Every structure is written in structure tokens, then in C-alpha cells.
PDB file of C-alpha atoms in Angstrom:
ATOM      1  CA  CYS B 257      85.371-136.014 -42.564  1.00 50.00           C
ATOM      2  CA  SER B 258      82.703-133.822 -40.302  1.00 54.00           C
ATOM      3  CA  SER B 259      81.584-132.332 -43.346  1.00 74.00           C
ATOM      4  CA  ASP B 260      80.111-135.163 -45.262  1.00 86.00           C
ATOM      5  CA  LEU B 261      76.684-135.756 -44.509  1.00 88.00           C
ATOM      6  CA  ILE B 262      73.661-138.307 -46.056  1.00 90.00           C
ATOM      7  CA  LYS B 263      70.693-135.855 -47.495  1.00 92.00           C
ATOM      8  CA  ILE B 264      67.217-137.131 -47.885  1.00 91.00           C
ATOM      9  CA  VAL B 265      64.269-135.778 -49.440  1.00 93.00           C
ATOM     10  CA  GLU B 266      60.925-137.270 -48.877  1.00 91.00           C
ATOM     11  CA  TYR B 267      58.110-137.553 -51.458  1.00 92.00           C
ATOM     12  CA  PHE B 268      54.401-138.723 -51.571  1.00 92.00           C
ATOM     13  CA  TRP B 269      53.056-140.215 -54.315  1.00 89.00           C
ATOM     14  CA  ALA B 270      49.763-141.568 -54.590  1.00 91.00           C
ATOM     15  CA  VAL B 271      47.934-142.194 -58.152  1.00 89.00           C
ATOM     16  CA  GLY B 272      45.958-139.766 -59.732  1.00 89.00           C
ATOM     17  CA  HIS B 273      48.025-136.807 -58.278  1.00 90.00           C
ATOM     18  CA  ARG B 274      51.118-135.495 -57.520  1.00 91.00           C
ATOM     19  CA  THR B 275      53.682-135.244 -56.150  1.00 91.00           C
ATOM     20  CA  LYS B 276      55.200-133.966 -53.177  1.00 94.00           C
ATOM     21  CA  ARG B 277      58.253-132.533 -51.300  1.00 94.00           C
ATOM     22  CA  LYS B 278      57.518-133.884 -48.444  1.00 92.00           C
ATOM     23  CA  GLY B 279      60.869-132.703 -45.891  1.00 91.00           C
ATOM     24  CA  THR B 280      64.181-132.966 -46.431  1.00 92.00           C
ATOM     25  CA  TYR B 281      67.050-134.535 -43.215  1.00 91.00           C
ATOM     26  CA  LYS B 282      70.392-134.215 -43.178  1.00 91.00           C
ATOM     27  CA  LEU B 283      72.202-136.864 -41.207  1.00 89.00           C
ATOM     28  CA  PRO B 284      75.976-136.852 -39.937  1.00 90.00           C
ATOM     29  CA  LEU B 285      78.215-140.672 -41.548  1.00 91.00           C
ATOM     30  CA  ILE B 286      78.167-141.933 -38.361  1.00 91.00           C
ATOM     31  CA  GLU B 287      78.096-145.755 -38.070  1.00 94.00           C
ATOM     32  CA  GLY B 288      74.642-146.540 -36.823  1.00 93.00           C
ATOM     33  CA  LYS B 289      73.319-143.188 -36.538  1.00 93.00           C
ATOM     34  CA  THR B 290      69.274-143.555 -37.062  1.00 92.00           C
ATOM     35  CA  LEU B 291      65.353-141.760 -38.154  1.00 89.00           C
ATOM     36  CA  LYS B 292      62.743-142.635 -38.490  1.00 88.00           C
ATOM     37  CA  PRO B 293      61.000-140.465 -40.997  1.00 76.00           C
ATOM     38  CA  HIS B 294      57.991-141.016 -41.700  1.00 69.00           C
ATOM     39  CA  PHE B 295      57.146-145.047 -41.695  1.00 69.00           C
ATOM     40  CA  ALA B 296      60.432-145.668 -42.178  1.00 74.00           C
ATOM     41  CA  ASN B 297      63.796-146.650 -39.881  1.00 89.00           C
ATOM     42  CA  LEU B 298      66.520-145.817 -41.821  1.00 91.00           C
ATOM     43  CA  ARG B 299      69.778-146.360 -40.170  1.00 94.00           C
ATOM     44  CA  ILE B 300      73.606-145.835 -40.923  1.00 94.00           C
ATOM     45  CA  ASP B 301      75.229-149.426 -41.228  1.00 95.00           C
ATOM     46  CA  LYS B 302      78.742-148.807 -42.682  1.00 95.00           C
ATOM     47  CA  VAL B 303      81.090-145.469 -43.240  1.00 93.00           C
ATOM     48  CA  GLU B 304      83.631-145.798 -46.224  1.00 91.00           C
ATOM     49  CA  GLU B 305      85.120-143.290 -47.762  1.00 87.00           C
ATOM     50  CA  ASP B 306      83.559-142.490 -50.838  1.00 88.00           C
ATOM     51  CA  LYS B 307      80.709-144.345 -49.737  1.00 91.00           C
ATOM     52  CA  VAL B 308      78.060-145.656 -47.094  1.00 93.00           C
ATOM     53  CA  ILE B 309      76.264-148.580 -46.401  1.00 95.00           C
ATOM     54  CA  VAL B 310      72.097-147.328 -45.638  1.00 94.00           C
ATOM     55  CA  SER B 311      69.544-149.854 -44.217  1.00 94.00           C
ATOM     56  CA  PHE B 312      66.063-149.463 -44.090  1.00 91.00           C
ATOM     57  CA  ASN B 313      64.796-151.175 -41.035  1.00 91.00           C
ATOM     58  CA  ARG B 314      60.951-152.503 -39.762  1.00 87.00           C
ATOM     59  CA  ASP B 315      60.679-151.164 -36.491  1.00 85.00           C
ATOM     60  CA  ASP B 316      61.046-155.201 -34.902  1.00 87.00           C
ATOM     61  CA  GLY B 317      64.934-154.530 -36.846  1.00 85.00           C
ATOM     62  CA  THR B 318      64.211-156.620 -40.386  1.00 90.00           C
ATOM     63  CA  LEU B 319      65.953-155.235 -43.050  1.00 92.00           C
ATOM     64  CA  ILE B 320      63.391-154.147 -45.986  1.00 90.00           C
ATOM     65  CA  LYS B 321      66.042-153.253 -48.119  1.00 92.00           C
ATOM     66  CA  GLU B 322      70.188-151.826 -47.877  1.00 95.00           C
ATOM     67  CA  LEU B 323      71.812-148.780 -50.585  1.00 94.00           C
ATOM     68  CA  THR B 324      74.431-147.925 -50.795  1.00 94.00           C
ATOM     69  CA  VAL B 325      76.129-144.296 -52.008  1.00 93.00           C
ATOM     70  CA  GLU B 326      78.548-143.340 -53.452  1.00 92.00           C
ATOM     71  CA  LYS B 327      79.765-139.708 -53.241  1.00 89.00           C
ATOM     72  CA  GLY B 328      78.582-137.720 -55.338  1.00 86.00           C
ATOM     73  CA  LYS B 329      75.488-140.433 -56.957  1.00 90.00           C
ATOM     74  CA  GLN B 330      72.412-139.972 -55.499  1.00 90.00           C
ATOM     75  CA  ASN B 331      70.006-142.958 -54.636  1.00 92.00           C
ATOM     76  CA  TYR B 332      66.401-143.584 -54.807  1.00 91.00           C
ATOM     77  CA  TYR B 333      64.092-145.966 -52.113  1.00 89.00           C
ATOM     78  CA  ARG B 334      60.205-146.330 -52.256  1.00 86.00           C
ATOM     79  CA  PRO B 335      58.659-149.015 -51.241  1.00 80.00           C
ATOM     80  CA  MET B 336      56.711-152.116 -52.447  1.00 76.00           C
ATOM     81  CA  SER B 337      53.169-149.933 -53.128  1.00 73.00           C
ATOM     82  CA  MET B 338      50.782-150.642 -55.520  1.00 75.00           C
ATOM     83  CA  ASP B 339      48.637-147.086 -54.952  1.00 83.00           C
ATOM     84  CA  GLY B 340      49.850-144.477 -52.708  1.00 83.00           C
ATOM     85  CA  GLY B 341      53.346-144.022 -50.367  1.00 87.00           C
ATOM     86  CA  TYR B 342      56.183-142.337 -49.183  1.00 87.00           C
ATOM     87  CA  GLU B 343      59.546-142.589 -51.050  1.00 89.00           C
ATOM     88  CA  TYR B 344      63.451-140.784 -50.780  1.00 90.00           C
ATOM     89  CA  ILE B 345      66.580-139.840 -52.636  1.00 91.00           C
ATOM     90  CA  LEU B 346      69.503-140.130 -50.067  1.00 92.00           C
ATOM     91  CA  LYS B 347      73.061-138.539 -51.233  1.00 92.00           C
ATOM     92  CA  PHE B 348      76.053-138.340 -49.972  1.00 85.00           C
ATOM     93  CA  THR B 349      77.004-135.146 -49.788  1.00 79.00           C
ATOM     94  CA  ARG B 350      79.567-132.401 -47.649  1.00 68.00           C
ATOM     95  CA  PHE B 351      78.415-128.935 -46.553  1.00 55.00           C
TER      96      PHE B 351
END
């Protein structure tokens, strides 16, 4: 449906500091659509009726992580880091 979106909430965290919300993005469900919040390259790879496959990629296109986001559920992704960085919550939603 054209009113379905992926909502991405971005947080910054660091050891010894409070986690802070840095931004919220809404991306229409169009295969191939991309978003680059801070250091992540996020791409919608496949859209199905009740789930969306999203990938995080390096600048050169190398796949880092692929997530399946199901309608009504949220996914959490934190790139590997030992002491701080960005983390993302993705949700398939309707507006």
C-alpha cells in the first residue's frame, strides 16, 4: 500500500553516556530506495505484503547486515562497536 513506510529511529550511544535519539526517518516502501543516516547505507531490497527486507551496506556496496522487518514488529540493529556509535530501530508502519 502506498501509505506504508519504514520508520527508522536513530540513536547515538557511548560507554559512560546516556543514549540519545539523533533522528527519525520515514522511507516509502519502494524497492531500491536508499537512505544514508550518518554512517549507514540503508536500502529497501524487497517489499512483500507483510514484510520488508532491508540491508545495511558499506559505501562500496558490500553487504553488512540484512534485516527482515515484519508488519507490526520492530527490528533493532547496532553495528558492531566496543565503545560507542549509532544504533537503529526499524518499524514497518502505516501513515
